[in-house]
Structure formats: structure tokens, C-alpha cells
């Protein structure tokens, strides 16, 4: 049966990387005879409009009935599509692999062996989307346990809620444990999982995340689980990233730490991601739309291509996914067709042409 994949290119330079990636995938599909069908739904207007129009039914239907979605990145116009993919589909596990391979422009003197995966809870934390005027909270007579001051004394201001629920923490940590076990099997070592929270300053909310994470990880005795303060964790990730394998984080830390760790291996141009849930999955680069380089044909497509490789794997096309990754690695080793962020002078199109050439010759 053919696999149906929804394509949503997004905006700015990210859309340029996206379209080049689709051309590479078309080449792979032709050469290997993969049964994949693209669907390009119209995704509607920017943001929430004044009439609060819902996400177009046709796009929703296409996503609901597809096997996966490949997404560019959004600066707003495709924002409702992203919101549907994430909160509508409940794609709760955002996996962001961080791996150095020879030729990547790492700022570190010894990046060899960096190979970890950030597993970011994708729906809650401050992304619960509940904010308001502090006045709403004043009748509740909250007092800060840190300053001992009643909330009423803070004066004019706004608040944003941070929420961790038992269901969400349990499922993300289960996902992370299972990923740690899978990765350990592939590399023939023991599964390890690190968790980062700010439980000293947020003993109730982050403390809860940590407690549930610990209890859940205990159901996987083969996984060595460590809990760190988030500030210590990011410091450790930067000074000795090779010691980590899977790192599970609440939403906001996951977002911040994955950009930081992408920098260790050579930047956002290299960082892919997949978002998985019970009802589907979508794949997109970690980076945003890169509006500052739009129209120049210099955006590094590697992050989008590696996200597409994660998608191929998810669809059951393991060998084609390995081929894509292998050919990308060859381009970096050769260093001839790299984009400016990697110290090269090639365009996005030249990088992708070189990749197509390699895919063709590996399938002769
Ligand atoms: P968002 O808020 O949507 O996540 P952002 O603020 O993180 O976006 P990005 O769009 O990710 O911003 O870009 C940050 C910087 O990294 C920009 O200078 C951009 O040009 C650069 N950048 C991002 N992705 C790439 C890429 N694939 N290739 C080259 N440069 C990139």
C-alpha cells in the first residue's frame, strides 16, 4: 500500500530547503521504486484571524488520513498547521538527535563521538498556552515560598502557567526509556537516560516531573537513569557531550537545550527532528524559517534532509533512510559542496544535486 505523506513547506529560507529536499526524495523514490504519494493541502491564513477561523478541514483531513507529515518551518503563515500537527495530533515526543560526523563545522576541538538524542515533551510546560493578568490570581492569596511575599504585593504584571501532568510525563519518559534501549542495542552498550529539571526552584511543578520521571524509569531496570538540575545538565552537555545518550526534558528546556547542543556539532543547519504521537507523526528541522537568508539559496538543507530520513525510517523504509544518511555523510567528508554555514561556498541546490548524484550512483 502506498504511503501518503503531507507536505507543508512553511516560509522563508526554510521553504527553500524544503523544496530541494522533496526533489531529493523524488529522486530516491524513482530510483528505488518507493511507493510514496505526496499531498499538498492548502493550510490557510496566518495565525488566528479576527474571525478565529479553524484550521481548514481539507488540510486537517489530509493530515488525519496520511502516514506522516513533512513540515518546513513557520514564521506564522503555516502556524495553524503546526498547532494542529502538535496539539491536534498529540505528537507528544519531540526527538532531536545531535550527532557529529566528519566534516561538520563544530566549534569544538574534539567533537568525535557526540551522538545523543534530546527527547522533548512537546505539548505542556509553558507551552500549555495559559497566560493572563496577575489580577486573576490575586483572589487566590498565593504567597511566594521563595520571597515570602504575597502575590498581591507584586503590583501590575502578567503570568504564564507551567504545567506538567502525570499522563504527559509518564508517556514522554516511557518513550525516552524505550528509545534509550533501542539505541543501546544498536551500539551494543547499556542504555542510559538523563533527565533535567529545575526542581530546586520549582519543587512543585518540576519536582513533580522529576518524581514521575524517576518512577517511570524504574519500570525499565536496564536503563541507568540520572536526574540533574537543568543548569548543571546544560553545562555538562557543553563540556562533555560524549557522556550522554538520551536526554529527556520538559518542553522549554528541550527547546533551548536542543539549539545549544546543535551548536556543538556545527549549528542549526544540521539538526533534524521528529515529533511522534499515538495518532501520527511529523518531521521538521529544529531551526526556524531563517528569514535573514531568504532568497539567497544558501540555507543548509541537511537538517531538513535528515528529518526526511527520520520520516523514511518511521514509514518503514529503513534502508533508503540509511542511504540518505550515508550519502549526506559522504558530502561532508568530501567537503566540496558544503553551504556557507559549514564553511563552504555551495548553494542549497548544489548540495542537493550532489546528494542526488550520490543516491543515483549508490543505486546503480
Ligand atoms: P524560530 O523562532 O522560528 O525557532 P529562530 O529565531 O531560532 O527561529 P532560525 O530561523 O532558526 O531562528 O535562525 C537562527 C539563525 O540560524 C539565523 O541566522 C539563520 O539564518 C540561521 N540558520 C537557521 N537554519 C539554518 C540553516 N538550515 N542553514 C543555515 N543557516 C541557518
XYZ file of C-alpha atoms and ligand atoms in Angstrom:
395
model
C 0.000 0.000 0.000
C 1.263 3.433 -0.855
C 2.394 5.720 1.963
C 0.710 9.098 1.943
C 2.855 11.994 3.085
C 1.562 15.518 3.633
C 3.990 18.245 2.566
C 3.826 21.660 4.232
C 6.825 23.765 3.111
C 6.445 26.625 5.582
C 8.011 30.010 4.914
C 11.187 31.936 4.133
C 14.515 30.147 3.564
C 13.235 27.026 5.328
C 10.796 26.560 2.432
C 13.752 26.652 0.002
C 15.473 23.822 1.922
C 12.152 22.009 1.998
C 11.527 22.097 -1.767
C 15.083 20.955 -2.524
C 14.624 18.102 -0.055
C 11.445 16.997 -1.822
C 13.354 16.931 -5.132
C 15.992 14.690 -3.495
C 13.246 12.431 -2.146
C 11.631 12.261 -5.592
C 14.947 11.078 -6.981
C 15.177 8.384 -4.289
C 11.574 7.329 -4.864
C 12.224 6.990 -8.615
C 15.399 5.007 -8.177
C 14.150 2.627 -5.525
C 10.548 2.472 -6.692
C 9.259 3.531 -3.263
C 5.513 3.746 -3.044
C 5.131 7.225 -1.550
C 2.482 9.729 -2.553
C 2.763 13.440 -1.751
C -0.241 15.509 -0.692
C -0.019 19.310 -0.598
C -3.064 20.745 1.178
C -3.747 24.483 1.413
C -3.102 25.349 5.052
C -4.945 28.654 5.317
C -4.014 32.092 6.518
C -1.596 33.288 9.170
C -2.184 32.830 12.889
C -5.598 33.200 14.468
C -7.520 35.602 12.275
C -10.109 38.044 13.567
C -12.874 35.506 12.999
C -10.889 32.789 14.755
C -11.319 30.567 11.698
C -10.493 26.942 12.311
C -7.708 25.112 10.516
C -9.043 24.239 7.003
C -10.974 20.963 7.034
C -9.275 19.800 3.851
C -5.801 20.149 5.433
C -6.963 18.519 8.655
C -8.467 15.648 6.669
C -5.238 15.242 4.666
C -3.118 15.097 7.839
C -5.533 12.755 9.628
C -5.552 10.306 6.715
C -1.850 10.433 5.887
C 1.002 8.294 7.226
C 3.234 11.258 8.127
C 3.804 14.954 7.506
C 6.995 16.681 6.426
C 6.991 20.295 7.584
C 9.304 23.193 6.706
C 9.227 25.796 9.455
C 6.785 28.565 10.139
C 7.028 32.248 10.862
C 3.255 32.373 11.314
C 1.580 31.674 7.991
C 1.552 27.909 8.455
C 1.279 28.291 12.226
C -2.156 26.742 12.447
C -0.910 23.673 10.572
C 1.870 23.312 13.113
C -0.537 23.755 16.009
C -2.766 21.046 14.569
C 0.179 18.697 13.993
C 1.368 19.167 17.542
C -1.653 19.627 19.783
C -4.323 18.255 17.428
C -2.467 15.021 16.713
C -0.964 14.950 20.221
C 2.555 14.487 18.866
C 3.977 14.429 22.360
C 7.516 13.150 21.788
C 9.877 15.503 20.004
C 13.091 13.619 19.249
C 16.062 15.797 18.322
C 19.194 13.796 17.525
C 22.537 15.578 17.871
C 25.330 13.752 16.086
C 28.668 14.905 14.792
C 30.101 13.297 11.688
C 33.366 14.129 9.908
C 33.225 17.407 8.003
C 30.594 19.108 10.192
C 31.731 22.537 11.238
C 31.842 22.030 15.018
C 33.356 24.794 17.161
C 34.813 22.088 19.454
C 38.348 20.808 19.061
C 37.229 17.208 19.692
C 33.605 16.664 18.595
C 34.226 12.985 17.736
C 31.715 10.664 19.371
C 28.950 13.203 20.024
C 25.826 11.143 19.410
C 22.867 11.890 21.630
C 19.142 12.431 21.342
C 17.124 15.056 23.143
C 13.606 13.847 23.877
C 11.481 16.908 24.493
C 7.978 16.759 25.918
C 6.145 18.566 23.129
C 2.819 19.808 24.497
C 2.925 21.089 28.072
C 5.178 23.128 30.368
C 4.828 26.833 29.471
C 3.510 25.701 26.065
C 0.196 24.953 27.736
C -0.719 28.388 26.401
C -2.389 29.791 29.506
C -1.291 33.297 30.431
C -3.037 36.262 31.917
C -3.142 39.308 34.095
C -1.790 38.807 37.609
C -5.048 40.256 38.911
C -6.769 36.966 38.062
C -4.576 35.178 40.604
C -4.839 37.732 43.392
C -8.082 36.428 44.947
C -6.300 33.105 45.472
C -3.909 34.586 48.037
C -0.774 32.920 46.748
C 2.443 33.579 48.648
C 5.881 33.029 47.134
C 7.722 30.276 49.014
C 10.973 31.960 47.919
C 10.403 35.591 48.934
C 7.545 35.022 51.372
C 5.703 37.866 49.668
C 2.033 37.619 48.836
C 1.355 37.772 45.121
C -0.882 40.800 45.724
C 2.209 42.880 46.524
C 3.824 42.344 43.126
C 1.731 45.074 41.514
C 0.889 45.234 37.829
C 2.047 42.226 35.796
C 1.293 39.107 33.811
C 1.754 35.415 34.492
C 2.306 32.329 32.356
C 1.402 28.851 33.572
C 3.822 25.961 33.582
C 2.079 22.590 33.718
C 3.345 19.002 33.901
C 0.650 16.314 34.036
C 1.123 12.734 35.169
C -0.060 11.395 31.811
C 2.352 13.525 29.789
C 5.412 12.992 31.952
C 4.813 9.261 32.133
C 4.446 8.832 28.392
C 7.428 11.007 27.475
C 9.703 9.192 29.915
C 8.469 5.808 28.690
C 9.227 6.961 25.160
C 12.704 8.102 26.225
C 13.442 4.812 28.033
C 12.371 2.776 25.028
C 14.472 4.942 22.736
C 17.463 4.535 25.073
C 17.038 0.743 24.939
C 16.762 0.770 21.129
C 19.821 2.986 20.703
C 21.824 0.882 23.168
C 21.009 -2.295 21.233
C 22.236 -0.698 18.014
C 25.504 0.446 19.547
C 25.983 -2.542 21.845
C 26.165 -0.752 25.181
C 23.990 -0.140 28.216
C 21.005 2.182 27.908
C 21.389 5.489 29.721
C 18.898 8.282 30.275
C 19.456 11.717 31.809
C 16.641 13.996 32.905
C 16.916 17.749 33.504
C 14.559 19.811 35.653
C 14.749 22.917 37.841
C 13.373 21.088 40.890
C 15.237 23.334 43.333
C 13.389 26.460 42.210
C 10.220 24.748 41.052
C 9.862 21.936 43.623
C 6.167 21.500 42.929
C 5.956 21.551 39.111
C 9.474 20.467 38.094
C 9.740 18.372 41.268
C 6.675 16.502 40.025
C 8.201 15.976 36.583
C 11.320 14.593 38.247
C 9.420 12.275 40.606
C 7.233 10.847 37.843
C 10.292 10.522 35.591
C 12.119 8.573 38.289
C 9.171 6.291 38.972
C 8.603 5.650 35.278
C 12.278 4.970 34.557
C 12.299 2.495 37.465
C 9.988 0.317 35.356
C 12.952 -0.116 32.988
C 15.646 -1.573 35.290
C 18.072 -1.971 32.374
C 18.117 1.819 31.887
C 20.564 3.793 34.029
C 18.642 6.916 34.970
C 20.174 10.138 36.270
C 18.364 13.275 37.281
C 20.254 16.563 37.068
C 19.442 20.172 37.687
C 18.837 21.672 34.254
C 21.626 24.245 34.653
C 24.118 21.532 35.591
C 22.879 19.405 32.685
C 23.420 22.080 30.039
C 26.876 22.769 31.460
C 27.710 19.052 31.303
C 26.261 18.795 27.800
C 28.620 21.513 26.666
C 31.807 20.411 28.431
C 31.409 16.675 27.873
C 28.586 15.867 25.429
C 30.019 12.419 24.674
C 28.916 11.136 28.108
C 25.207 11.462 27.141
C 22.909 9.305 25.085
C 19.196 10.049 25.599
C 18.240 13.217 27.473
C 14.609 13.728 28.450
C 13.418 17.261 29.145
C 10.311 19.328 29.766
C 9.216 21.336 26.744
C 11.013 24.665 27.263
C 14.368 23.210 28.344
C 14.084 20.746 25.455
C 13.663 23.607 23.021
C 16.575 25.618 24.426
C 18.962 22.731 25.015
C 18.488 21.268 21.553
C 19.504 24.549 19.894
C 22.513 24.716 22.237
C 23.588 21.136 21.549
C 23.061 21.605 17.797
C 25.688 24.348 18.055
C 28.171 21.778 19.418
C 28.122 19.723 16.229
C 28.021 22.572 13.718
C 24.797 24.506 14.095
C 21.117 24.561 13.288
C 21.742 23.643 9.659
C 22.464 20.090 10.813
C 19.736 19.461 13.399
C 16.751 17.260 12.428
C 13.698 16.342 14.454
C 10.704 14.041 14.529
C 7.534 14.506 16.592
C 5.717 11.295 17.416
C 2.344 10.508 18.997
C -0.318 7.827 19.081
C -2.195 9.471 16.194
C 0.637 10.254 13.808
C 3.995 11.904 13.386
C 5.516 14.897 11.694
C 9.081 15.756 10.826
C 10.793 19.130 10.642
C 14.209 20.682 11.100
C 14.970 22.128 14.547
C 15.687 25.527 13.005
C 13.161 28.260 12.296
C 12.462 29.846 8.930
C 15.866 31.602 8.675
C 14.319 34.801 7.251
C 17.694 36.582 7.200
C 18.937 34.353 4.342
C 15.726 34.020 2.325
C 16.109 34.192 -1.467
C 19.852 33.518 -1.425
C 19.722 29.748 -1.997
C 22.301 29.227 0.756
C 20.270 27.629 3.531
C 21.802 24.342 4.615
C 19.244 21.641 3.691
C 20.922 18.954 5.849
C 18.565 19.417 8.821
C 15.507 19.009 6.589
C 17.030 16.083 4.691
C 17.927 14.270 7.929
C 14.395 14.952 9.215
C 13.115 13.351 5.992
C 15.402 10.370 6.690
C 13.784 10.055 10.148
C 10.436 10.087 8.353
C 11.503 7.360 5.906
C 12.532 5.220 8.858
C 9.194 5.864 10.569
C 7.405 4.805 7.364
C 9.349 1.545 7.356
C 11.859 2.499 4.643
C 14.899 1.773 6.812
C 17.369 1.041 4.038
C 16.508 4.151 1.965
C 16.830 6.203 5.169
C 20.298 4.727 5.775
C 21.255 5.519 2.175
C 20.245 9.155 2.542
C 22.236 9.495 5.766
C 25.245 7.700 4.254
C 25.269 9.934 1.172
C 24.917 13.107 3.274
C 27.904 11.950 5.328
C 29.932 11.425 2.154
C 29.240 15.014 1.063
C 30.612 16.246 4.401
C 33.691 14.037 4.217
C 34.450 15.297 0.702
C 33.721 18.901 1.717
C 33.210 20.052 -1.875
C 29.525 21.013 -1.828
C 29.021 22.494 1.623
C 26.871 25.545 2.325
C 28.341 28.730 3.899
C 27.259 27.853 7.481
C 29.616 24.850 7.183
C 32.455 26.912 5.780
C 31.651 26.070 2.145
C 30.588 28.155 -0.839
C 27.933 25.971 -2.398
C 24.284 26.731 -2.801
C 21.421 24.718 -1.376
C 20.730 23.425 -4.892
C 24.359 22.363 -5.451
C 24.367 20.458 -2.159
C 21.164 18.674 -3.148
C 22.369 17.970 -6.694
C 25.439 16.334 -5.240
C 23.229 14.275 -2.929
C 21.039 13.159 -5.829
C 24.142 12.136 -7.770
C 25.354 10.045 -4.849
C 21.963 8.426 -4.353
C 21.815 7.591 -8.055
C 25.274 6.039 -8.079
C 24.665 4.048 -4.891
C 21.609 2.549 -6.578
C 23.157 1.641 -9.944
P 12.341 30.159 15.462
O 11.998 31.163 16.499
O 11.311 30.008 14.384
O 12.833 28.839 16.012
P 14.956 31.183 15.306
O 14.862 32.506 15.919
O 15.534 30.046 16.087
O 13.554 30.756 14.678
P 16.191 30.447 12.919
O 15.297 30.665 11.774
O 16.318 29.061 13.409
O 15.777 31.417 14.067
O 17.611 31.021 12.555
C 18.594 31.386 13.521
C 19.871 31.708 12.752
O 20.406 30.487 12.236
C 19.652 32.616 11.558
O 20.786 33.461 11.396
C 19.547 31.661 10.391
O 19.943 32.187 9.159
C 20.486 30.540 10.829
N 20.015 29.251 10.290
C 18.943 28.566 10.698
N 18.803 27.457 9.987
C 19.796 27.438 9.092
C 20.175 26.539 8.052
N 19.498 25.419 7.811
N 21.251 26.854 7.297
C 21.952 27.967 7.527
N 21.644 28.856 8.500
C 20.582 28.597 9.272
